[in-house]
XYZ file of C-alpha atoms in Angstrom:
730
model
C 58.729 28.436 116.179
C 59.471 32.584 116.835
C 62.716 33.677 115.248
C 65.392 34.485 117.960
C 67.438 37.730 117.802
C 70.718 37.764 119.037
C 73.511 40.581 119.180
C 75.521 40.508 115.044
C 78.824 38.692 116.081
C 82.440 39.867 116.225
C 84.603 39.863 113.336
C 86.904 42.684 113.622
C 88.854 44.300 116.429
C 90.027 47.624 115.711
C 92.642 49.101 118.370
C 92.377 53.357 118.756
C 96.541 53.115 120.269
C 95.960 56.392 122.667
C 93.849 58.498 123.459
C 94.898 61.742 122.021
C 91.767 64.706 120.740
C 91.776 62.608 117.435
C 91.062 59.043 118.731
C 88.871 60.714 121.687
C 86.134 62.371 118.850
C 86.472 59.472 117.164
C 85.359 57.178 120.279
C 82.020 59.697 120.797
C 81.078 59.859 117.396
C 81.396 56.140 117.396
C 79.199 55.674 120.367
C 76.272 56.859 118.402
C 76.802 54.481 115.863
C 79.144 51.596 116.134
C 79.951 49.247 113.294
C 78.548 46.374 114.049
C 80.678 43.436 114.235
C 83.189 45.531 114.986
C 85.054 45.092 118.735
C 86.544 48.608 119.687
C 90.089 48.594 122.778
C 91.308 51.919 124.109
C 94.873 51.108 124.887
C 96.164 54.012 127.109
C 98.461 55.158 129.802
C 95.964 56.267 132.329
C 92.433 56.509 132.382
C 92.290 60.406 131.872
C 93.679 62.425 128.261
C 94.420 65.945 129.145
C 93.119 68.626 126.081
C 96.329 70.420 125.585
C 95.030 73.176 124.439
C 94.048 74.319 128.286
C 97.456 73.735 129.953
C 99.101 76.784 129.956
C 95.449 77.967 132.103
C 95.886 75.087 134.503
C 99.466 76.218 135.067
C 98.360 79.370 135.350
C 95.616 78.663 137.806
C 92.932 79.412 135.223
C 91.932 75.894 135.474
C 91.749 72.678 137.643
C 93.011 69.317 136.230
C 89.290 68.155 135.814
C 88.201 70.911 133.670
C 90.661 69.536 131.007
C 90.796 66.220 131.039
C 89.049 63.901 129.535
C 87.947 60.975 131.419
C 88.493 57.976 128.880
C 85.915 55.591 131.255
C 83.103 57.257 130.679
C 84.034 58.027 127.357
C 84.820 53.980 126.095
C 81.733 52.893 127.676
C 79.690 55.510 125.769
C 82.041 53.845 122.820
C 81.037 50.250 123.915
C 84.774 50.211 123.748
C 86.779 48.352 126.302
C 89.683 50.518 128.094
C 93.016 49.151 129.029
C 95.409 50.728 130.651
C 98.952 50.839 130.030
C 101.623 52.496 127.307
C 101.708 50.287 124.296
C 105.340 49.082 123.069
C 105.427 47.932 120.675
C 103.732 46.162 117.546
C 104.364 42.904 116.162
C 102.856 43.274 112.704
C 103.058 39.875 110.976
C 101.064 38.733 114.200
C 98.871 41.651 114.511
C 99.379 42.148 117.796
C 100.281 45.148 120.384
C 102.497 44.393 123.343
C 101.591 45.773 126.576
C 103.430 45.582 129.673
C 101.832 43.459 132.762
C 98.941 42.101 130.505
C 99.249 39.380 126.969
C 98.983 41.152 123.779
C 96.235 42.864 122.199
C 95.017 41.238 118.702
C 94.041 43.502 115.735
C 92.399 43.991 112.437
C 92.481 47.896 112.214
C 94.466 49.623 114.715
C 94.910 53.587 114.741
C 98.015 55.469 116.559
C 97.489 58.618 118.077
C 100.323 59.090 121.345
C 101.418 62.837 121.075
C 104.457 63.519 121.190
C 107.077 64.017 124.264
C 109.211 67.576 125.037
C 111.322 64.622 126.937
C 115.726 65.776 126.205
C 116.967 62.207 126.946
C 120.179 63.586 125.137
C 120.764 66.592 127.489
C 122.813 64.976 130.642
C 120.815 65.188 133.779
C 117.640 65.993 132.191
C 115.809 63.124 133.733
C 116.927 63.432 137.161
C 116.209 66.928 137.776
C 113.955 68.186 134.553
C 110.835 67.583 133.739
C 109.576 67.783 130.038
C 106.720 69.636 129.378
C 104.736 66.749 127.401
C 102.735 64.596 128.378
C 100.791 66.930 129.750
C 99.731 64.411 132.348
C 103.088 64.264 134.495
C 104.053 67.694 133.712
C 100.689 69.086 135.586
C 101.397 66.524 138.142
C 104.839 67.627 138.829
C 103.835 71.630 138.647
C 101.041 70.538 140.915
C 103.712 69.272 143.339
C 106.315 72.295 142.729
C 103.375 74.938 143.514
C 102.351 73.175 146.630
C 106.215 72.772 147.953
C 106.726 76.937 146.749
C 103.398 77.793 149.050
C 105.075 76.185 151.673
C 108.144 77.581 151.688
C 110.015 74.042 150.858
C 111.250 75.870 147.842
C 112.681 78.988 146.149
C 110.276 79.793 143.687
C 113.112 79.695 141.046
C 111.271 78.174 137.570
C 114.363 77.628 134.311
C 112.002 76.381 130.511
C 113.965 75.408 127.956
C 112.519 76.275 124.371
C 111.696 79.820 123.993
C 108.834 78.524 121.497
C 105.286 79.310 121.626
C 105.325 76.574 124.001
C 108.066 77.698 126.763
C 106.869 81.228 126.034
C 103.398 80.204 127.192
C 104.529 78.156 130.185
C 106.724 80.818 131.610
C 104.214 83.457 131.850
C 101.940 80.726 133.104
C 104.669 79.757 135.872
C 104.671 83.334 136.765
C 101.490 84.275 137.458
C 100.347 81.290 139.207
C 103.590 82.024 141.357
C 102.846 85.877 142.314
C 99.447 85.258 143.036
C 100.339 82.458 145.665
C 102.005 86.091 146.587
C 105.099 84.468 146.130
C 108.018 86.440 144.818
C 109.123 84.289 141.343
C 112.103 84.210 139.690
C 111.478 82.449 135.442
C 114.341 82.261 133.692
C 113.022 81.453 129.690
C 116.133 79.841 127.646
C 116.938 79.407 124.048
C 120.423 78.825 122.612
C 118.724 80.198 118.659
C 119.688 83.891 118.712
C 115.687 84.829 118.082
C 112.787 83.479 119.471
C 109.421 83.187 118.453
C 110.450 82.811 114.936
C 107.236 80.663 113.608
C 104.972 83.553 114.909
C 103.808 87.170 112.908
C 104.788 90.498 113.753
C 102.480 91.304 115.756
C 101.803 88.546 117.811
C 105.272 88.146 118.535
C 105.461 91.854 119.483
C 102.508 91.755 121.999
C 104.621 88.317 123.853
C 107.748 89.815 123.261
C 106.024 92.780 125.228
C 104.214 90.408 127.878
C 108.136 89.490 128.740
C 109.625 91.806 129.753
C 106.488 93.590 131.597
C 106.013 90.014 133.767
C 109.640 90.434 134.207
C 110.989 87.435 132.985
C 114.214 86.951 132.058
C 114.850 85.797 128.658
C 118.484 84.004 127.686
C 118.645 83.608 124.265
C 121.836 81.944 122.119
C 122.337 80.174 125.472
C 122.972 76.498 124.228
C 122.366 74.245 127.363
C 125.210 71.912 128.466
C 123.438 70.079 131.588
C 121.098 70.478 134.113
C 122.423 69.608 138.009
C 120.290 69.544 141.397
C 121.093 73.248 141.585
C 119.742 74.539 137.928
C 120.581 74.961 134.158
C 124.404 74.715 134.097
C 124.714 76.698 129.863
C 127.558 76.062 127.742
C 129.359 78.913 128.509
C 129.520 77.482 132.048
C 126.713 80.193 133.459
C 123.967 78.773 136.365
C 120.907 79.489 136.043
C 119.553 78.932 139.600
C 116.187 76.865 139.511
C 114.391 74.405 141.846
C 111.671 73.280 138.869
C 113.256 73.011 135.275
C 110.320 72.285 132.473
C 111.802 71.238 128.697
C 109.137 72.216 126.474
C 112.186 72.778 123.304
C 110.841 71.085 120.060
C 108.992 67.832 119.729
C 110.235 63.972 119.821
C 108.158 61.160 118.690
C 107.761 57.750 120.941
C 110.787 55.770 120.792
C 109.253 52.766 121.369
C 107.456 53.934 117.173
C 110.978 52.922 115.972
C 110.834 49.502 116.001
C 107.718 48.629 114.592
C 109.646 48.491 110.359
C 106.906 51.561 109.767
C 108.534 54.392 107.704
C 109.119 56.505 109.878
C 109.737 60.634 108.883
C 112.165 62.306 112.170
C 110.564 59.511 114.228
C 107.404 60.434 113.637
C 104.884 57.612 111.587
C 104.648 58.202 107.870
C 101.013 58.406 106.278
C 99.117 59.155 103.309
C 96.468 60.890 102.453
C 93.792 58.717 103.579
C 96.203 58.827 107.446
C 96.935 55.527 106.856
C 100.585 54.028 107.075
C 102.545 54.149 103.979
C 104.010 51.195 105.025
C 101.180 48.839 106.512
C 97.939 50.162 105.410
C 96.774 48.235 108.424
C 97.971 50.888 110.670
C 96.814 54.963 110.807
C 98.142 57.635 112.314
C 96.593 61.023 113.536
C 97.861 63.798 115.835
C 101.381 64.671 116.541
C 102.787 61.263 116.365
C 102.111 61.464 112.625
C 103.778 62.609 109.445
C 101.955 63.545 106.480
C 103.323 63.043 103.334
C 101.652 64.418 100.749
C 100.945 68.089 102.559
C 103.615 68.494 105.881
C 102.612 70.241 108.756
C 103.700 71.533 112.161
C 102.867 69.923 115.825
C 99.373 71.243 116.613
C 96.594 69.489 117.885
C 94.427 71.902 115.393
C 95.199 69.060 112.682
C 94.623 66.198 114.598
C 90.732 67.743 115.409
C 90.411 67.925 111.790
C 92.109 64.487 111.370
C 89.192 63.082 113.596
C 85.661 62.732 111.593
C 88.130 61.584 107.755
C 89.626 59.071 110.010
C 86.151 58.647 111.733
C 85.457 57.729 107.794
C 88.371 55.666 107.047
C 88.193 53.182 109.734
C 84.947 52.657 108.857
C 85.577 51.909 105.360
C 88.304 49.360 105.946
C 86.247 47.455 108.206
C 83.693 47.540 106.111
C 85.233 47.309 102.580
C 84.653 50.597 101.885
C 86.693 53.157 99.536
C 88.718 55.775 101.731
C 88.577 59.669 101.418
C 91.463 61.994 101.582
C 92.561 64.135 104.108
C 92.846 67.632 103.195
C 94.889 69.474 105.766
C 94.305 73.593 106.097
C 97.350 75.638 105.364
C 96.871 77.759 108.120
C 94.847 78.033 111.639
C 94.619 80.710 113.486
C 96.715 81.015 117.512
C 95.139 81.637 120.091
C 98.488 82.207 122.564
C 98.284 82.805 126.715
C 99.941 85.532 128.373
C 100.260 84.193 131.754
C 96.591 86.216 133.558
C 93.404 86.505 131.199
C 94.718 87.886 127.899
C 96.280 86.358 124.723
C 97.427 87.572 121.300
C 95.812 86.329 118.428
C 98.810 85.146 115.827
C 96.129 85.274 112.239
C 97.083 88.690 110.750
C 100.201 90.714 110.762
C 98.232 93.400 113.171
C 98.694 93.370 116.911
C 95.735 91.444 118.463
C 95.697 91.162 122.022
C 92.891 92.064 125.020
C 91.075 90.040 127.593
C 88.327 89.706 124.998
C 91.171 87.700 122.594
C 91.820 85.051 126.082
C 87.466 85.114 126.702
C 87.494 84.378 123.048
C 90.084 80.916 122.956
C 88.586 80.033 126.864
C 84.876 79.854 124.808
C 86.314 77.776 122.194
C 88.581 75.234 124.484
C 85.717 75.365 126.975
C 82.943 74.237 124.308
C 85.363 71.296 122.821
C 85.774 70.132 126.159
C 81.893 70.132 126.751
C 81.580 67.024 124.164
C 83.489 64.854 126.471
C 81.716 66.441 130.612
C 78.642 65.480 129.312
C 78.302 62.713 126.716
C 74.326 61.330 125.827
C 72.293 59.150 128.422
C 74.308 55.869 128.412
C 72.913 52.667 129.630
C 69.271 52.693 128.958
C 67.103 49.546 129.164
C 65.404 47.772 126.164
C 61.654 49.194 124.693
C 59.099 47.240 125.822
C 56.689 46.076 122.442
C 53.508 46.018 122.635
C 51.777 42.907 123.800
C 54.431 41.856 126.274
C 53.386 39.817 128.750
C 52.842 41.729 132.978
C 55.057 42.171 134.699
C 58.006 42.379 132.111
C 57.837 46.251 132.597
C 58.573 45.343 136.487
C 61.670 43.110 135.367
C 63.249 45.586 133.157
C 62.871 48.853 135.711
C 64.547 51.529 135.276
C 68.060 50.703 134.164
C 69.974 48.237 132.351
C 70.612 45.064 134.708
C 73.959 45.170 136.358
C 76.861 42.490 135.602
C 79.345 41.099 138.463
C 77.507 39.072 141.540
C 74.631 41.400 141.152
C 73.388 39.343 138.402
C 72.197 37.012 140.434
C 69.073 35.949 142.385
C 67.584 37.477 145.076
C 68.406 35.959 148.570
C 64.264 35.536 148.929
C 64.409 33.125 146.062
C 67.570 31.230 146.254
C 66.249 30.692 149.853
C 63.265 28.855 148.301
C 65.350 26.956 146.283
C 67.588 25.649 148.825
C 65.135 24.646 150.530
C 63.960 21.263 148.577
C 67.444 20.519 148.104
C 67.847 17.028 149.606
C 70.766 17.046 152.428
C 73.648 14.831 151.191
C 73.388 11.022 150.814
C 76.793 10.056 150.289
C 78.629 9.948 153.915
C 81.804 11.406 152.360
C 80.113 14.756 152.017
C 80.221 15.993 154.832
C 78.720 19.715 154.357
C 76.147 20.790 151.038
C 74.300 23.916 150.062
C 74.148 27.092 152.758
C 77.845 27.402 153.307
C 80.182 29.064 151.355
C 81.439 25.817 149.629
C 80.504 22.675 149.428
C 83.065 19.941 152.630
C 84.313 16.697 151.151
C 86.144 13.986 153.698
C 89.594 13.941 152.268
C 92.036 12.039 154.759
C 92.731 13.359 158.124
C 91.218 17.083 157.026
C 88.738 18.010 154.095
C 88.410 19.215 151.348
C 85.945 22.839 150.219
C 84.572 22.782 146.593
C 82.169 25.500 145.315
C 81.805 26.934 141.965
C 81.219 30.694 140.968
C 80.529 32.995 137.864
C 80.532 36.345 136.665
C 79.159 38.450 133.737
C 80.914 40.868 132.541
C 81.947 43.962 134.114
C 83.900 45.254 132.021
C 84.945 44.865 128.626
C 88.264 44.306 129.220
C 88.753 39.895 129.143
C 91.808 39.894 130.660
C 91.055 41.764 134.072
C 87.639 39.898 134.497
C 89.373 36.860 134.303
C 91.346 38.567 137.370
C 88.327 39.707 138.948
C 86.150 36.256 137.755
C 89.280 34.044 139.770
C 88.980 36.380 142.459
C 85.684 36.352 143.580
C 85.815 32.054 142.861
C 88.887 31.916 145.476
C 86.732 34.440 147.854
C 84.587 30.875 149.201
C 87.713 28.810 149.408
C 89.699 31.018 151.543
C 86.242 32.206 153.910
C 86.523 28.384 154.476
C 89.915 28.646 155.797
C 91.617 25.997 153.304
C 94.146 27.126 150.839
C 93.001 26.762 146.721
C 94.628 23.279 145.216
C 92.505 23.343 141.571
C 90.304 25.484 139.018
C 88.347 24.500 136.706
C 86.971 27.061 133.845
C 83.839 27.894 132.527
C 83.639 31.075 129.645
C 80.742 31.971 127.861
C 82.133 34.125 125.117
C 79.949 36.254 122.815
C 79.509 35.284 118.698
C 83.261 36.303 117.510
C 85.289 35.402 113.876
C 87.953 32.783 115.438
C 90.785 34.463 115.611
C 88.909 37.262 117.620
C 88.196 33.433 119.882
C 91.604 32.366 120.196
C 92.646 35.910 121.188
C 90.313 36.736 123.449
C 90.527 33.058 125.296
C 94.571 33.917 125.386
C 93.560 36.299 127.274
C 91.293 35.288 130.154
C 93.293 31.979 130.745
C 96.946 33.903 131.451
C 94.421 36.077 133.635
C 92.762 33.482 135.360
C 96.922 32.124 135.342
C 97.666 34.837 137.539
C 95.212 34.922 140.341
C 95.596 30.647 140.745
C 98.843 30.843 140.586
C 99.653 33.816 142.764
C 97.349 32.127 145.845
C 98.596 28.241 145.215
C 96.087 26.098 142.794
C 96.679 25.006 139.105
C 94.037 25.430 136.396
C 93.306 22.259 135.148
C 91.112 23.003 132.280
C 87.342 23.746 131.837
C 84.861 24.331 129.510
C 83.571 27.495 126.920
C 80.810 28.056 125.064
C 79.177 30.822 123.142
C 76.118 33.148 124.431
C 74.980 36.534 125.023
C 77.323 37.920 126.992
C 81.303 37.225 128.475
C 80.842 35.344 131.379
C 83.183 33.512 133.311
C 83.418 30.684 136.180
C 85.615 28.609 138.402
C 84.651 25.253 140.217
C 87.235 25.297 142.624
C 89.018 22.323 145.168
C 91.119 24.117 148.171
C 92.231 20.946 150.940
C 91.601 22.069 154.907
C 94.240 20.276 157.523
C 92.078 20.097 160.253
C 88.224 21.596 160.372
C 87.008 24.099 158.139
C 85.474 27.275 158.785
C 81.899 28.546 158.368
C 79.812 30.615 159.458
C 78.258 29.050 162.534
C 80.797 29.305 164.901
C 80.878 33.399 165.621
C 80.187 34.168 169.678
C 79.047 36.690 171.773
C 81.889 39.106 172.107
C 83.874 38.514 169.396
C 85.333 41.440 166.393
C 83.600 41.344 163.915
C 86.784 42.422 161.060
C 85.825 43.413 156.741
C 89.090 43.401 155.034
C 88.276 45.218 152.085
C 86.050 48.533 151.583
C 82.640 47.650 149.946
C 80.607 50.134 146.912
C 81.342 47.813 143.613
C 78.588 47.389 143.164
C 77.215 50.982 143.900
C 80.538 52.283 141.049
C 79.309 50.050 138.870
C 75.620 50.649 138.923
C 77.276 54.698 138.433
C 79.568 53.276 135.496
C 76.900 52.049 133.834
C 75.019 55.085 133.684
C 78.380 57.283 133.395
C 78.531 58.490 136.902
C 81.533 57.054 138.060
C 84.725 58.594 137.660
C 86.831 56.902 135.778
C 89.657 56.599 138.373
C 86.643 55.817 140.769
C 86.231 53.007 138.440
C 90.157 52.256 137.356
C 89.959 51.564 141.737
C 87.540 49.779 142.364
C 88.174 47.378 139.384
C 91.645 47.168 141.334
C 90.188 46.753 144.099
C 88.131 43.664 142.506
C 91.302 42.011 141.435
C 93.108 42.282 145.239
C 93.593 37.848 145.943
C 92.678 37.716 149.911
C 95.054 34.572 150.145
C 97.337 35.983 152.886
C 94.167 37.749 155.160
C 92.816 34.703 155.602
C 95.819 32.814 156.197
C 95.561 35.066 158.794
C 92.440 34.746 160.071
C 91.664 31.385 159.807
C 93.499 30.218 162.760
C 91.304 32.598 165.432
C 88.516 33.102 163.661
C 85.409 30.802 165.002
C 83.326 32.056 161.597
C 84.483 33.403 158.134
C 82.635 34.391 154.991
C 83.128 36.543 151.695
C 80.613 39.172 150.831
C 79.657 39.707 148.162
C 76.173 39.256 146.043
C 73.494 39.926 149.145
C 75.786 42.814 150.576
C 77.412 42.842 153.784
C 74.212 42.979 155.746
C 72.727 40.040 153.687
C 76.147 37.646 155.045
C 76.119 38.731 157.863
C 72.434 38.008 158.263
C 73.515 34.604 157.259
C 76.539 34.236 160.036
C 74.233 35.186 162.732
C 71.513 33.367 161.679
C 74.099 30.035 161.795
C 75.803 31.581 164.638
C 72.713 31.964 166.589
C 73.905 35.313 167.652
C 74.098 39.082 166.931
C 75.679 41.804 165.956
C 76.477 45.334 166.567
C 77.764 46.938 163.396
C 79.627 50.701 163.368
C 78.159 52.882 160.331
C 80.701 55.102 160.634
C 84.185 52.176 160.826
C 83.194 51.108 157.258
C 85.396 51.118 154.656
C 84.762 52.536 151.228
C 85.756 52.685 148.343
C 86.458 55.375 146.735
C 83.521 57.650 145.265
C 81.038 54.805 146.577
C 79.962 57.276 149.333
C 79.224 59.946 146.842
C 77.319 57.478 144.285
C 74.945 56.047 147.144
C 73.831 59.763 148.410
C 73.201 60.284 143.642
C 70.660 57.422 144.852
C 72.913 55.546 142.510
C 71.823 51.652 143.231
C 72.468 48.078 141.428
C 70.171 46.520 140.259
C 70.128 43.787 143.218
C 69.606 46.300 145.647
C 65.840 46.035 146.165
C 65.971 42.491 147.053
C 68.825 42.862 149.244
C 67.170 46.050 151.309
C 63.951 43.646 152.038
C 67.044 42.256 154.233
C 66.446 45.402 156.205
C 63.672 44.145 158.722
C 66.507 42.169 160.218
C 69.172 45.118 161.122
C 67.646 47.751 163.970
C 67.544 51.494 163.192
C 68.309 50.418 159.733
C 67.420 53.787 156.912
C 67.538 52.480 153.662
C 67.535 56.289 152.234
C 70.826 56.837 154.802
C 73.781 57.211 151.426
C 75.903 54.659 153.588
C 73.540 52.604 155.407
C 72.541 51.753 151.885
C 75.838 50.485 151.549
C 74.798 47.638 153.437
C 73.071 46.623 151.315
C 75.185 46.665 148.273
C 76.794 43.636 145.917
C 79.894 42.945 146.082
C 82.108 41.882 143.314
C 85.405 40.662 144.667
C 84.148 41.394 148.326
C 86.493 40.931 151.510
C 86.154 38.237 153.791
C 84.159 39.012 157.257
C 85.361 37.403 160.126
C 84.590 36.421 163.355
C 87.108 36.635 166.101
C 88.702 36.716 170.073
C 88.757 40.875 170.751
C 92.494 39.666 171.786
C 93.676 38.894 168.387
C 91.931 41.257 166.445
C 93.568 44.246 167.337
C 97.411 42.929 166.151
C 95.539 41.871 162.915
C 94.405 44.848 161.993
C 97.609 46.650 160.710
C 98.616 43.529 158.973
C 95.876 42.626 156.723
C 96.210 46.125 155.306
C 94.628 49.512 154.665
C 91.360 48.332 153.230
C 91.113 45.929 156.357
C 88.561 47.401 159.308
C 86.919 46.723 162.810
C 83.189 47.375 161.676
C 81.445 45.992 164.986
C 80.784 43.294 167.453
C 78.972 39.829 167.852
C 76.205 40.514 170.712
C 74.125 37.871 172.158
C 70.897 37.231 171.275
C 68.668 37.283 168.462
C 69.803 36.729 164.948
C 69.645 41.186 164.809
C 71.976 43.237 163.617
C 71.671 46.983 165.599
C 73.482 49.806 164.193
C 75.422 52.513 165.662
């Protein structure tokens, strides 16, 4: 027998806490040369991480948010990492667990912290209610854009106060003044500092250039002015003066993230103390880089340039720690070039005592910043199909195709293959099996009512086992809800990739926790199951549900019925695009969130008036609607413009992105009048859905009052018509 090849087992968990500059660079490099046997996880509060060097340009209006944000979703996919969206709030070093609210703890063998700093001023009265810190950058950028919009609309006066007249505060004050002036407003920007002198860490030449810009642009500089509190009307100084402001920005100093204090790690002024190998001096399994770290062997100020330079050393030392190699030291440079923005497209260089400034300095800075961001905006291609060896059997190339196989409900045989197989299946022989294969679930006799019984499983669409379990449970429940039944009990079937036993236990805990959350919310119990190992993570459930009366089915739709769909379409397209690195982080995360959205309440509202109901899954809206029409002996008219679509689905469909199950689904187009699969909206009719919505046929009179109750994702998409089981598009 020829030897079998299989992926190497996973033996180490490496967790990157935070999507800072160093971690982003590590993830990019990791994707090009991963360490076999290491499972990489990236934890970040949001799907993007802003690049701090371009923040003043964003505030000034020179850049868009997209230009300065690192999209962590394609970056994580490139690195083969699971991305966990959430803010870490603690580390249990004894159990080697990282705590993230709203989900089970995440196991680690090695962890690295790159969570940046905050310029929050929690001890300043009124700051939390009436001011915004400049860091973290994401929340500040959003607050700034809201303020600009309100100022342009005349809702607030363009009055801005910046607390802290260091380099960051000066850049932000000049940038804010420039943006508001360019908007045709008359801004009043005040820069406040408690010290009598400002820009003390800047050389005389750059300091002179910046001070001239402050004066020349009319920024009001208040030095020797300690702040007493922040009020709704502005900044109240200790002397009693009030500086009017409708936006107060905190840019004074750098504060550590508060949760680090409870980790038991050695901290210096609240920052993680690390040795020359970037390891915590307390725990060699934990590394820290960037602004959240303090270099015990060579203290340096907080600056992004050090995080960038730390990245290759961190990468090498994480590899060494995972493989038993020897770490190498990080030697920080003694000084670095500062290019300081001055509002408009002009900057000063702080390198020599000479005064170096001008538009050419800004263009120099702009070139450096854009070059850095190109590393993340243009990642190497992902998801290449496997190379076909010489001597492969006929047909292998056709099945491999031009893209890797999709997961979720797109990883199933086509409708034609399934129909051929079911054609030879004998009907139920037992009298208590009322209905067998062919509908969403089997129907068993159960007292005066019925019990419905179904099974479903999914190959993973995300590397996060907790999220995947929630999606798989929601998907499986769809068959129960589609029959008008109340979920009762579930058995789980889990196939884990080969991994070390502690990793197996941790992964199963995450899966079971996610599944139980969804099942308990639906009124069902997780009553047991089975597990095994295989090539890919696969999660499935066998489910029962109870119906007091007659279960709903595919048959029963009547001419004149309204067709209602409870969830938007597009998950197959978005998942396929994510595998190719073409879906944005927010698009993919919104799709994953939609796939976890339960349909219990919608099913309960639809069950009584509905004549027929099904869930829209792998065979797409067209396939599942045609099944209903054939079972009911009716036709349907669909309104393409009324189809609810997930964010990004139409854009990606227009790019020609299709799931690997799409060709088999599109073969159903012969049953659709006016279908043009080349049209991006029509193509989404054949898009395989994972944990898709319910499709119900119900009386017109009942439909009108239900849409508002079903939520924003639901829509009336067409009408059942008399005649042959065909779909006409309009």
